[in-house]
Coordinates of C-alpha atoms and ligand atoms in Angstrom, one line a residue:
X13 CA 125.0 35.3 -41.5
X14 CA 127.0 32.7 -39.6
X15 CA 125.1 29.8 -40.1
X16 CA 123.7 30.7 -43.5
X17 CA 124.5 27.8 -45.1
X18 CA 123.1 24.7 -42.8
X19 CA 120.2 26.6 -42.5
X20 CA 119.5 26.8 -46.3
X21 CA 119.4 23.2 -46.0
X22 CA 116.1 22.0 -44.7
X23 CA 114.6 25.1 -43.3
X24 CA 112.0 27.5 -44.4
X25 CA 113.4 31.1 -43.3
X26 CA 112.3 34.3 -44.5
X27 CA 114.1 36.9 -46.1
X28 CA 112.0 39.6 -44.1
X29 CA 110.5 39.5 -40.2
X30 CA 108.8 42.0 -38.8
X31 CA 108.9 43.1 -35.5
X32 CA 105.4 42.9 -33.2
X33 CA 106.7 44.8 -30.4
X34 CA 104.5 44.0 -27.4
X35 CA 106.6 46.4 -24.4
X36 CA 103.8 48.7 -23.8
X37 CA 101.1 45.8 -23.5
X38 CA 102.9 42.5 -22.6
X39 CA 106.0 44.3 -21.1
X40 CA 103.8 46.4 -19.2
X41 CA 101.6 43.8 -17.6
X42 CA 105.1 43.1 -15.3
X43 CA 104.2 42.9 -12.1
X44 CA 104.8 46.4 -10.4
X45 CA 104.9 48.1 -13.9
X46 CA 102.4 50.8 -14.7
X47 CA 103.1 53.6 -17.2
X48 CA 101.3 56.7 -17.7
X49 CA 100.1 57.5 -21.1
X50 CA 102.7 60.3 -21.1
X51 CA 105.2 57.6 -20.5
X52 CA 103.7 54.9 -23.7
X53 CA 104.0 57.8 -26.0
X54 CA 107.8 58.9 -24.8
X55 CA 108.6 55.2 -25.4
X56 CA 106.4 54.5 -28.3
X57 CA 108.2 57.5 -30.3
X58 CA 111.6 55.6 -29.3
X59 CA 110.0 52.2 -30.3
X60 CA 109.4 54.2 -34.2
X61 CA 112.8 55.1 -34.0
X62 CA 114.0 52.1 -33.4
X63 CA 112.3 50.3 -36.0
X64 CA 109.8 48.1 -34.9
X65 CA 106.8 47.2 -37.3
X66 CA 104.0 46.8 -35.2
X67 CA 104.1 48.4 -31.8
X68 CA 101.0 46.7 -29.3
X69 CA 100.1 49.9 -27.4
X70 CA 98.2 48.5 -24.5
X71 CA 94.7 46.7 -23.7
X72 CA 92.7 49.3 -24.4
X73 CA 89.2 47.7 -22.4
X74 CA 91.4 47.7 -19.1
X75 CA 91.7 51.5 -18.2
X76 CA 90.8 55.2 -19.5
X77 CA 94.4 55.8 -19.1
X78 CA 95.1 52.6 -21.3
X79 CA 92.6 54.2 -23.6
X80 CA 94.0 57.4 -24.0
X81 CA 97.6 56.1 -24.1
X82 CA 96.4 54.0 -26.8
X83 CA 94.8 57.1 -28.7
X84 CA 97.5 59.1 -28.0
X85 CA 99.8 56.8 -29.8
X86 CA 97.8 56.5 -32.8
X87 CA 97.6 60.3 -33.2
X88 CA 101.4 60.3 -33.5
X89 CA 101.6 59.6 -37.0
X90 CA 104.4 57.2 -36.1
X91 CA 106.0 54.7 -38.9
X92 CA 104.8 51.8 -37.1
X93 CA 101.7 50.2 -37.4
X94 CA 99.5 50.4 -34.3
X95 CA 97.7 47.4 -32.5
X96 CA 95.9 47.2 -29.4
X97 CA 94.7 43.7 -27.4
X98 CA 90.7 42.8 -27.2
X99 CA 89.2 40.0 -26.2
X100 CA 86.9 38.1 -28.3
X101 CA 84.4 40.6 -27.3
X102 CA 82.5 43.2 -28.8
X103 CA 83.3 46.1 -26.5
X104 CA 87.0 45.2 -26.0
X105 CA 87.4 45.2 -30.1
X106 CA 85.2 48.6 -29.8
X107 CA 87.3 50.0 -27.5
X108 CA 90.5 49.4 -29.8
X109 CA 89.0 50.7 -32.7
X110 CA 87.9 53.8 -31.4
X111 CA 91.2 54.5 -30.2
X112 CA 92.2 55.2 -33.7
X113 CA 94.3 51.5 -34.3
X114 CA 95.4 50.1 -37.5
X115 CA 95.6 46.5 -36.2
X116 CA 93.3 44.8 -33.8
X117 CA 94.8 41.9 -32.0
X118 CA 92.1 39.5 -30.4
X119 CA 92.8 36.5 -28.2
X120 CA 90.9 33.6 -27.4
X121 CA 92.4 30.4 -25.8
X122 CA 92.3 27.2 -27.0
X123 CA 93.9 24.7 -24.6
X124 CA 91.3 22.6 -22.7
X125 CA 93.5 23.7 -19.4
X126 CA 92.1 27.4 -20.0
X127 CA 88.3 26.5 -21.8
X128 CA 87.4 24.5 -18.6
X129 CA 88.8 26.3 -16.2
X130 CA 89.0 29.9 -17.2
X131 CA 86.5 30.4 -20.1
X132 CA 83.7 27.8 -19.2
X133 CA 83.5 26.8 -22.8
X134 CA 83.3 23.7 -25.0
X135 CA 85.5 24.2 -28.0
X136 CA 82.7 24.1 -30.3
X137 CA 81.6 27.3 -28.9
X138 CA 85.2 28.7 -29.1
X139 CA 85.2 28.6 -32.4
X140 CA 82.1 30.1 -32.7
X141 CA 83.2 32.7 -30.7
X142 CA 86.6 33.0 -32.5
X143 CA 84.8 33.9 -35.5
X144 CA 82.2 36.5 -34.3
X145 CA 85.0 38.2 -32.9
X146 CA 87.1 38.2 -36.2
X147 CA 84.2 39.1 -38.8
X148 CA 83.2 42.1 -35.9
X149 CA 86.5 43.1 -35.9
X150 CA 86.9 43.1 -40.1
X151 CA 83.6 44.7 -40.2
X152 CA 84.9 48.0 -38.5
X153 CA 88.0 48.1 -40.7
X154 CA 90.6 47.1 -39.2
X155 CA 93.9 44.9 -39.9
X156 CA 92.7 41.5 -37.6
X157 CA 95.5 39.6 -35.9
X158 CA 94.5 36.2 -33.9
X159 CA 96.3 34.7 -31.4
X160 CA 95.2 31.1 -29.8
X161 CA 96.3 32.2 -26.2
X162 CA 98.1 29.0 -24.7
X163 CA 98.8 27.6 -27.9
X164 CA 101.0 25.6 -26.9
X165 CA 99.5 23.2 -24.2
X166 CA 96.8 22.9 -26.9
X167 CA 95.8 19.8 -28.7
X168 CA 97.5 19.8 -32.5
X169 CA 94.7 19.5 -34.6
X170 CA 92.0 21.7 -32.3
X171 CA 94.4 24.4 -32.7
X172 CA 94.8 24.3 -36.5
X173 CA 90.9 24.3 -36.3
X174 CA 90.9 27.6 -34.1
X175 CA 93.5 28.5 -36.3
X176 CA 92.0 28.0 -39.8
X177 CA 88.2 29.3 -38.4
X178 CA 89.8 32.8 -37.6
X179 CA 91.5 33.1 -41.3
X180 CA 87.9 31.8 -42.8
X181 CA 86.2 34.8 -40.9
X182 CA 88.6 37.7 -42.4
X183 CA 91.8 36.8 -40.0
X184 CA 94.7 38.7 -41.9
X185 CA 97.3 37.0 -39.6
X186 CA 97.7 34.3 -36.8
X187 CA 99.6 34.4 -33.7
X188 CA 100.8 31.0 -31.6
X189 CA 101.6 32.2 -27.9
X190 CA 103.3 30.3 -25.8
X191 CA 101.3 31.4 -23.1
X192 CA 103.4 29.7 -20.0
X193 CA 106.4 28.8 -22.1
X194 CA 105.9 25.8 -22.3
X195 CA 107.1 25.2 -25.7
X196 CA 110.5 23.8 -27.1
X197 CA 112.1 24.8 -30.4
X198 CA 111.1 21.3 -32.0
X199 CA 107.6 21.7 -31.0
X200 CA 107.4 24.9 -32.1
X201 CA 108.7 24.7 -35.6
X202 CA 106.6 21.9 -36.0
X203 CA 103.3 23.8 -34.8
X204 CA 104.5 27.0 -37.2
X205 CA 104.9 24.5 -40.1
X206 CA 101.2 23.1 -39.7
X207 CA 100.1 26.7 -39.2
X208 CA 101.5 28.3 -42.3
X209 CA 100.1 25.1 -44.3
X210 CA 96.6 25.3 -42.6
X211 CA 96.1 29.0 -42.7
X212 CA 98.2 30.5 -45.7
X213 CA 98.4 33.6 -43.9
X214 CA 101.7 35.3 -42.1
X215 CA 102.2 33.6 -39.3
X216 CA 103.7 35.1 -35.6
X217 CA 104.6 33.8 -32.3
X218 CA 104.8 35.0 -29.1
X219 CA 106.9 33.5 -26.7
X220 CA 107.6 33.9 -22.7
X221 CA 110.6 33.0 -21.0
X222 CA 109.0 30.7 -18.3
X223 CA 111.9 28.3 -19.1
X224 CA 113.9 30.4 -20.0
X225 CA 113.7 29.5 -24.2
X226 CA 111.2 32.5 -25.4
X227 CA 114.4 33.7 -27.6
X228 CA 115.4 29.9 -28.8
X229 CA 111.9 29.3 -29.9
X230 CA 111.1 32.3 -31.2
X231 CA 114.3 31.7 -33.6
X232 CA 112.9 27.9 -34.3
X233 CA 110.0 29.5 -35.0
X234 CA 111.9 31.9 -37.6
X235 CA 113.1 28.8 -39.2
X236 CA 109.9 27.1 -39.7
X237 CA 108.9 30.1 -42.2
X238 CA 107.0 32.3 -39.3
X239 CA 107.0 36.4 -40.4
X240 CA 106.0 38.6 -37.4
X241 CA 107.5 37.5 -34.1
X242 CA 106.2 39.1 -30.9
X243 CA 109.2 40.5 -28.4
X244 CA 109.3 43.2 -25.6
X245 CA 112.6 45.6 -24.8
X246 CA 114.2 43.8 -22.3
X247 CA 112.2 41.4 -22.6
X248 CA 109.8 42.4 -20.1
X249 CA 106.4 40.7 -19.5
X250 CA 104.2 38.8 -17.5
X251 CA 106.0 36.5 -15.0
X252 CA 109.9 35.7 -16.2
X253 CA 108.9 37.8 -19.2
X254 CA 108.1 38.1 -23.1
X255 CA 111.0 36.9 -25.8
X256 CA 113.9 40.1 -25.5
X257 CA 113.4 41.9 -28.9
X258 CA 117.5 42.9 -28.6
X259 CA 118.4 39.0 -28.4
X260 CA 116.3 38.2 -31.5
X261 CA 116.9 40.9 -33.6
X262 CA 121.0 41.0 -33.5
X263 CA 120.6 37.0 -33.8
X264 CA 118.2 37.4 -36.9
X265 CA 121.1 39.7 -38.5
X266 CA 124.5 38.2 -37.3
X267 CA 123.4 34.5 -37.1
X268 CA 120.7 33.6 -39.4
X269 CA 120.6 37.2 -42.0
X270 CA 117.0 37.8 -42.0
X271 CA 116.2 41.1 -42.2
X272 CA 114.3 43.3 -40.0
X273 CA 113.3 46.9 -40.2
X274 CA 115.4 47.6 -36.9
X275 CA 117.8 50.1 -36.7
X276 CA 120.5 48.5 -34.4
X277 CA 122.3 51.3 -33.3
X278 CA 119.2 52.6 -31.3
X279 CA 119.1 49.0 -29.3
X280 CA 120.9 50.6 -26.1
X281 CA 119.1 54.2 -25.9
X282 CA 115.9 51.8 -26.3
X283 CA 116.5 49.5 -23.7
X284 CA 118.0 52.4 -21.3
X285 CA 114.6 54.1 -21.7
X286 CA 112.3 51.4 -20.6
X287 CA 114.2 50.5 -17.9
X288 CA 114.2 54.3 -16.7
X289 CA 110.4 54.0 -17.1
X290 CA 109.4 50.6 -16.0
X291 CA 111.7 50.9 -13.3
X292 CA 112.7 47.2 -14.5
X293 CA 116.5 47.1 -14.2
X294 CA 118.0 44.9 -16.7
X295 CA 120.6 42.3 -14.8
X296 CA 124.6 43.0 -16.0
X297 CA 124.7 39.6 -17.7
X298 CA 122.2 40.4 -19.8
X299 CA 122.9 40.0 -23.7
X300 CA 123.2 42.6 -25.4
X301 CA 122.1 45.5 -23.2
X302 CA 123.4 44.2 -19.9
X303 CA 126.0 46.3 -18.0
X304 CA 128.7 43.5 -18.9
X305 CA 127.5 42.6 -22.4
X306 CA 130.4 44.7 -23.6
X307 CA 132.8 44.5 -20.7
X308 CA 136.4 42.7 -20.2
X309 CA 138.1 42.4 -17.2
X310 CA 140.6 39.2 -17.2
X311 CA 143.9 39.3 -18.7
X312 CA 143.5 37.0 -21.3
X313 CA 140.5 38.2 -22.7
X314 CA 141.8 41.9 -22.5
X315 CA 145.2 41.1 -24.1
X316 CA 143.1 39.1 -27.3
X317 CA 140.5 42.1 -27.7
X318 CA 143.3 44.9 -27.9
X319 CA 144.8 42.2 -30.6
X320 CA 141.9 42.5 -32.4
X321 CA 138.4 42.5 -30.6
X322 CA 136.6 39.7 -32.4
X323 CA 138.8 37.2 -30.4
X324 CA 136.5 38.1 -27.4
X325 CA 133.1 39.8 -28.8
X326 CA 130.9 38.2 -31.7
X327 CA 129.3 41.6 -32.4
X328 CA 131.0 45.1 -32.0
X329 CA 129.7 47.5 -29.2
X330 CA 128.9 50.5 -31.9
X331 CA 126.5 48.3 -33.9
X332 CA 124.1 48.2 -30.8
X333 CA 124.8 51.8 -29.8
X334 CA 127.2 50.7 -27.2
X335 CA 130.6 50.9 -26.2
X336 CA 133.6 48.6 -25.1
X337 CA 134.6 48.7 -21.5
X338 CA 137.9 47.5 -19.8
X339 CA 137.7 47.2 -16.6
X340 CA 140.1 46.9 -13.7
X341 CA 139.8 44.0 -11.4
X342 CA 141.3 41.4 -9.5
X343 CA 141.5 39.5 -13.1
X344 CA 143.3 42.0 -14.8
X345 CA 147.0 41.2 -16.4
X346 CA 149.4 43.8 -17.2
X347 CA 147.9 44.3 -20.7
X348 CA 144.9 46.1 -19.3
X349 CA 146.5 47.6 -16.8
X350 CA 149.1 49.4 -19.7
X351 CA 145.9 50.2 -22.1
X352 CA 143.7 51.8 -18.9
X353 CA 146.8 53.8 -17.3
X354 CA 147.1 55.2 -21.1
X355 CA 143.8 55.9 -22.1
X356 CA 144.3 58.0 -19.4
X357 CA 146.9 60.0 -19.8
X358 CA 148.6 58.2 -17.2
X359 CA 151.7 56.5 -19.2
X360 CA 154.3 55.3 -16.6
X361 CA 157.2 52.3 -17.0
X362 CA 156.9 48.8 -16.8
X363 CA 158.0 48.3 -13.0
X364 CA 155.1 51.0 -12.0
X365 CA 152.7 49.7 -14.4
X366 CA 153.3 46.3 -12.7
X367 CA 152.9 48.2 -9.4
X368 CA 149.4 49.6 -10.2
X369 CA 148.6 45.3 -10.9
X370 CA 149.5 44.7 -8.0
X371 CA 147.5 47.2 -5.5
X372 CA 144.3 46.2 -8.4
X373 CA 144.5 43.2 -7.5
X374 CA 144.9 43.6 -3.9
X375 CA 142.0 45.1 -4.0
X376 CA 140.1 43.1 -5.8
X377 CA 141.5 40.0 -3.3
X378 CA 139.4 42.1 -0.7
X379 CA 136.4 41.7 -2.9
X380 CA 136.4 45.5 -3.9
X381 CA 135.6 46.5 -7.2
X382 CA 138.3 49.0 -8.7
X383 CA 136.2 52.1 -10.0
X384 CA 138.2 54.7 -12.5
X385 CA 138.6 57.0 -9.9
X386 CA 140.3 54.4 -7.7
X387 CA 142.5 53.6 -10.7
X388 CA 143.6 57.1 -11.2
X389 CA 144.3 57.5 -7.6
X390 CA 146.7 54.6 -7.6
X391 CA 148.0 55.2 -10.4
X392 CA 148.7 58.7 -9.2
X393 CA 150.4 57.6 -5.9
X394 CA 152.6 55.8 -7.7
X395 CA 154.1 58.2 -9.7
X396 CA 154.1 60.6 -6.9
X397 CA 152.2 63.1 -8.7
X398 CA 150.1 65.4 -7.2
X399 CA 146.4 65.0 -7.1
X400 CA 146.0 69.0 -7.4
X401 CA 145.7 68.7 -11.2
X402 CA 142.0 68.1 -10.6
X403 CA 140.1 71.1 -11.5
X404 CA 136.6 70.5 -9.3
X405 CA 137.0 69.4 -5.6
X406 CA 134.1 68.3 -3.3
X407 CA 134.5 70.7 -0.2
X408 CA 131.6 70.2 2.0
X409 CA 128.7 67.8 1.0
X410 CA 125.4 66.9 3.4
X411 CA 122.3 65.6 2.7
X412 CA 119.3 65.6 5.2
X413 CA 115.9 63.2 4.3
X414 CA 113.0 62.8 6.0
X415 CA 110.2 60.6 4.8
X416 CA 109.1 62.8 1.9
X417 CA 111.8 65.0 0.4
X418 CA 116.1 65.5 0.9
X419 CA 117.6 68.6 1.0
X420 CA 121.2 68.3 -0.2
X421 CA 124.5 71.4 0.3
X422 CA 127.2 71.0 -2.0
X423 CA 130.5 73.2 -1.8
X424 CA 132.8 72.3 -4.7
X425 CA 135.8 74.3 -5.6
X426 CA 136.2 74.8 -9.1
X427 CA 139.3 76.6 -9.9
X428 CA 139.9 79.4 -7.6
X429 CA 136.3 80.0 -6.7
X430 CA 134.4 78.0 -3.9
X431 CA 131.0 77.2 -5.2
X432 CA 127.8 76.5 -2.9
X433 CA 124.5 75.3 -4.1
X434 CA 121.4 73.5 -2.0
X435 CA 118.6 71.6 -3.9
X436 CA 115.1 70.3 -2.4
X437 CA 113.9 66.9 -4.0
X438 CA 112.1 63.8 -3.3
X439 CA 115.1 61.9 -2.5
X440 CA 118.8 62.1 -1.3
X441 CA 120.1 61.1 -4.6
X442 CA 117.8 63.2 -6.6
X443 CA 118.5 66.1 -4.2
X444 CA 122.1 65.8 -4.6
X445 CA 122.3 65.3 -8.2
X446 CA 120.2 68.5 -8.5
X447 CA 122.5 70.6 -5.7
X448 CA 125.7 69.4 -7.6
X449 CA 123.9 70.2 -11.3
X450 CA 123.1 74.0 -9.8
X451 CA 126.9 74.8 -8.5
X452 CA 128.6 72.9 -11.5
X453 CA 126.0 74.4 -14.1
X454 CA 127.3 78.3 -12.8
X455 CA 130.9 77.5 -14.3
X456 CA 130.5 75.3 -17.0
X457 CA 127.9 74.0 -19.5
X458 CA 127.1 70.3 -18.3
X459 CA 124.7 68.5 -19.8
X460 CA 124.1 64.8 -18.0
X461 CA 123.1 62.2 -21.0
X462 CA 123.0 58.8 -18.9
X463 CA 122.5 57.9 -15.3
X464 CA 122.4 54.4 -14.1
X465 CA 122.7 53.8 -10.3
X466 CA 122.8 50.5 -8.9
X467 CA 122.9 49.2 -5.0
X468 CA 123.3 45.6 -4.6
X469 CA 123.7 43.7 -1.5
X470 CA 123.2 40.8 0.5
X471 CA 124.5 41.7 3.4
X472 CA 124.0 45.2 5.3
X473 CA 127.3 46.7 4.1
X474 CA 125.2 48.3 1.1
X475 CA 127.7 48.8 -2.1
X476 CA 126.7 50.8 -4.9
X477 CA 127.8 51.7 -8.1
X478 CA 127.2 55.0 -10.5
X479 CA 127.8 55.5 -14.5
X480 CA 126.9 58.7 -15.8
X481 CA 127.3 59.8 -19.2
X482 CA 128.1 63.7 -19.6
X483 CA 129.5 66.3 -21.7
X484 CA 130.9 69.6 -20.5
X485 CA 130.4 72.7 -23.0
X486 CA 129.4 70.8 -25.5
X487 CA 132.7 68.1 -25.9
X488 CA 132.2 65.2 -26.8
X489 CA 130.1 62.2 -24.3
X490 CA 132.4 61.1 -21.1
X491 CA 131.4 58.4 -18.6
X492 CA 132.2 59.1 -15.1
X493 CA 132.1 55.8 -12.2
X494 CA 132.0 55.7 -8.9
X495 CA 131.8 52.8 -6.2
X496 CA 131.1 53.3 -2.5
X497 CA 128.6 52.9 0.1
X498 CA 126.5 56.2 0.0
X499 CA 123.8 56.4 -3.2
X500 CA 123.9 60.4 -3.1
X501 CA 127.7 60.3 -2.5
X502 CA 128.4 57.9 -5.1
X503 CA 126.4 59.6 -7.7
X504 CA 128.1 63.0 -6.6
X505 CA 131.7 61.5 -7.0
X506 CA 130.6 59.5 -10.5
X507 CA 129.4 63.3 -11.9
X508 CA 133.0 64.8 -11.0
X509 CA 135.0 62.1 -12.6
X510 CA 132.9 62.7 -15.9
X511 CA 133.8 66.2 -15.4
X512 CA 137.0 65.7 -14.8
X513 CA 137.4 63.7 -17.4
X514 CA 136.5 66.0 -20.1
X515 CA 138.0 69.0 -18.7
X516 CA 141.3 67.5 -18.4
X517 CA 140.7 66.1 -22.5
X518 CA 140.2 69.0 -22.9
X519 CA 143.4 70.5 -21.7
X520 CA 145.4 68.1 -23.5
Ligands
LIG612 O1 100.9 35.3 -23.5 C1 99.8 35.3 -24.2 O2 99.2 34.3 -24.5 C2 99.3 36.7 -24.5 C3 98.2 36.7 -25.5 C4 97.2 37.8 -25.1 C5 98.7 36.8 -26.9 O3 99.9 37.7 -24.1
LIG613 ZN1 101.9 37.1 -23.4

């Protein structure tokens, strides 16, 4: 809603957008990414969930597997309509329809940069091919949806004429792709104004992120009166990737309040699950879903946000299913230090308090990166307490790999009773995850929501980092870190802290 009111002034916004969600066609077509039908239907049932109106489920010309993935879908009996991408040719717009789809989405470009030296084609027969392909595609009963690939590299009035020759033969919408993102939000307003005038048809766009302004212009679009706007999860897709359907939608609602048919709060478990699948890891900056999007380590920031969060985050954590993170660090001020050392049942005075600052940021001066655990220990040395209050301790841990499986041993003690368990998997992490699931999973009900491990590094001296999300007969969800050097350590030690966590809440 922020900017409501200059944008009632000379702009041409819809009350309503929906949502063309393009993951499982654009988004897949990442290099590296393949998904197995199984996999388009897991995240196709999420995509419903979430809200999306139209969900693209793949090319279905290119592959059986894109051809059952694509049937599959359909026989879901999902909320959201379902499209699938054809050429302007009679067995691409076949193979969509026989898949069961209610929209057909056919492409043909219309930039002279792509008729010479792609299609071979003089516009005129462009057009005549734009329209055999759109009255075909009526004529077997389907919802048509054009798109003038490379839209924007092509000239004004030939596109309006591509543009106008699909709604003539039966066209029910138009899409304007910025093909090579080429486009900037003035152009692309002005092209979406021409094109609801020429048309009178809903009008969409489809934006990539080649310069890095697929979510500006897809917005501009937005205010130039366009209804369907194309976006992937993550914003996946070819190259540097398709417009990020979390970064429109949230600005949509907060900045400009146009309505979509998303339900916010399934943004994170959305984005988490297309990553898992893709295997496309979405960098900590990013908005929204990134790692950071909801963190705060310096002292300034911390101290405002415990005052009252909005000082420091324009939208809260819980509307896109996430949470707020304080984080200790080599920016931290006594502030965050006093709310982390509580949260944790860790209350001390103001001289230790500022002691625990100190060794944090000594720390962080060494470049390290102060995990929860790390905290605790301080914190714990300190006061002189006793680490014994810990309930699980890690007494013997190995993991042999060869080049096609890891066999990990775990011994924890939990309680009185030393535990032993040994898994088989395909990697050490996996292995180890499994071994430390078996022996945990004999004392206690675990159940392991979230997972995220990350290894960065430019320099041999690998350093990772674990999350995991847990809860532990049946309590409420606890995240458990760890930071180190060792992927199958690191996960082992991020599993206990989550444990620990929620056993000792539990206590208290
Ligand atoms: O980027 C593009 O032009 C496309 C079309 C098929 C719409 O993905
Ligand atoms: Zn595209």
């Amino acid at each position: 809603m922020a900017w409501r009111k200059i944008l009632s002034e000379g702009y041409n916004i819809p009350e309503r957008v929906s949502i063309f969600d393009t993951t499982l066609r654009d988004g897949e077509q990442t290099p590296g990414v393949a998904l197995t039908p199984e996999d388009k239907v897991e995240i196709a049932i999420q995509l419903d969930k979430l809200g999306v109106d139209i969900i693209e489920a793949g090319f279905p010309i290119t592959s059986k597997g894109e051809q059952k993935a694509v049937s599959d879908i359909c026989k879901l009996g999902l909320s959201a309509k379902i499209c699938a991408l054809a050429r302007c040719e009679k067995n691409d717009i076949d193979a969509a329809v026989d898949a069961g789809v209610d929209w057909v989405h056919v492409f043909l470009a219309t930039s002279d940069i792509h008729l010479k030296h792609k299609l071979r084609m003089t516009r005129e027969q462009a057009l005549t091919k734009i329209a055999e392909a759109v009255e075909y595609a009526k004529s077997r009963g389907v919802i048509v949806h054009y798109s003038a690939e490379d839209a924007t590299r092509t000239e004004h009035d030939f596109l309006m004429k591509a543009l106008k020759v699909a709604v003539d033969a039966g066209a029910d919408s138009v899409d304007i792709p910025d093909t090579v993102g080429f486009g900037i939000p003035a152009a692309i307003r002005r092209i979406v104004s021409s094109a609801k005038f020429v048309t009178g048809k809903p009008v969409a766009v489809h934006c990539h992120d080649d310069m890095g302004l697929a979510v500006a212009n897809s917005l501009s679009a937005v205010e130039a009166g366009a209804e369907i706007i194309h976006a992937t999860i993550n914003g996946i897709g070819e190259r540097a990737g398709n417009a990020s359907l979390e970064e429109i939608v949230v600005a949509l609602n907060m900045l400009y309040g146009v309505k979509t048919n998303i339900n916010l709060q399934e943004i994170y478990k959305t984005s988490r699950l297309v990553a898992k699948l893709t295997g496309v890891w979405i960098p900590k900056n990013k908005a929204i879903v990134g790692e950071n999007a909801f963190a705060h380590e310096s002292g300034i920031h911390v101290h405002g946000i415990l005052g009252s969060p909005e000082t420091y985050e324009p939208i809260a954590p819980e509307l896109v299913g996430r949470r707020r993170k304080i984080v200790a660090g080599k920016h931290s001020g006594i502030h965050s230090i006093d709310f982390l050392l509580k949260e944790r049942g860790l209350e001390m005075d103001k001289v230790k308090a500022r002691e625990v600052l100190e060794r944090v940021k000594a720390l962080g001066d060494m470049g390290m990166r102060v995990s929860d655990a790390k905290l605790k220990e301080i914190a714990e040395e300190i006061v002189g307490e006793s680490r014994d209050s810990r309930t699980i301790f890690l007494k013997e841990f190995s993991v042999v790999s060869n080049t096609n499986c890891a066999t990990a041993r775990i011994s924890l003690k939990i309680g009185d009773e030393v535990i032993t368990a040994e898994s088989l998997d395909h990697s050490p992490v996996a292995a180890s995850l499994s071994a430390l699931l078996n022996a945990v999973s004999r004392k206690m009900n675990i159940k392991l929501i979230d997972f995220r491990i990350d290894a960065t590094s430019y320099s041999p001296d690998l350093k990772c980092e674990a999350e995991v999300v847990l809860s532990v007969n049946n309590s409420q969800e606890y995240v458990g870190e760890a930071v180190g050097h060792d992927p199958a350590f690191v996960t082992v030690n991020a599993i206990i802290t989550g444990i620990e966590k929620a056993v000792q809440s539990s206590r208290s």
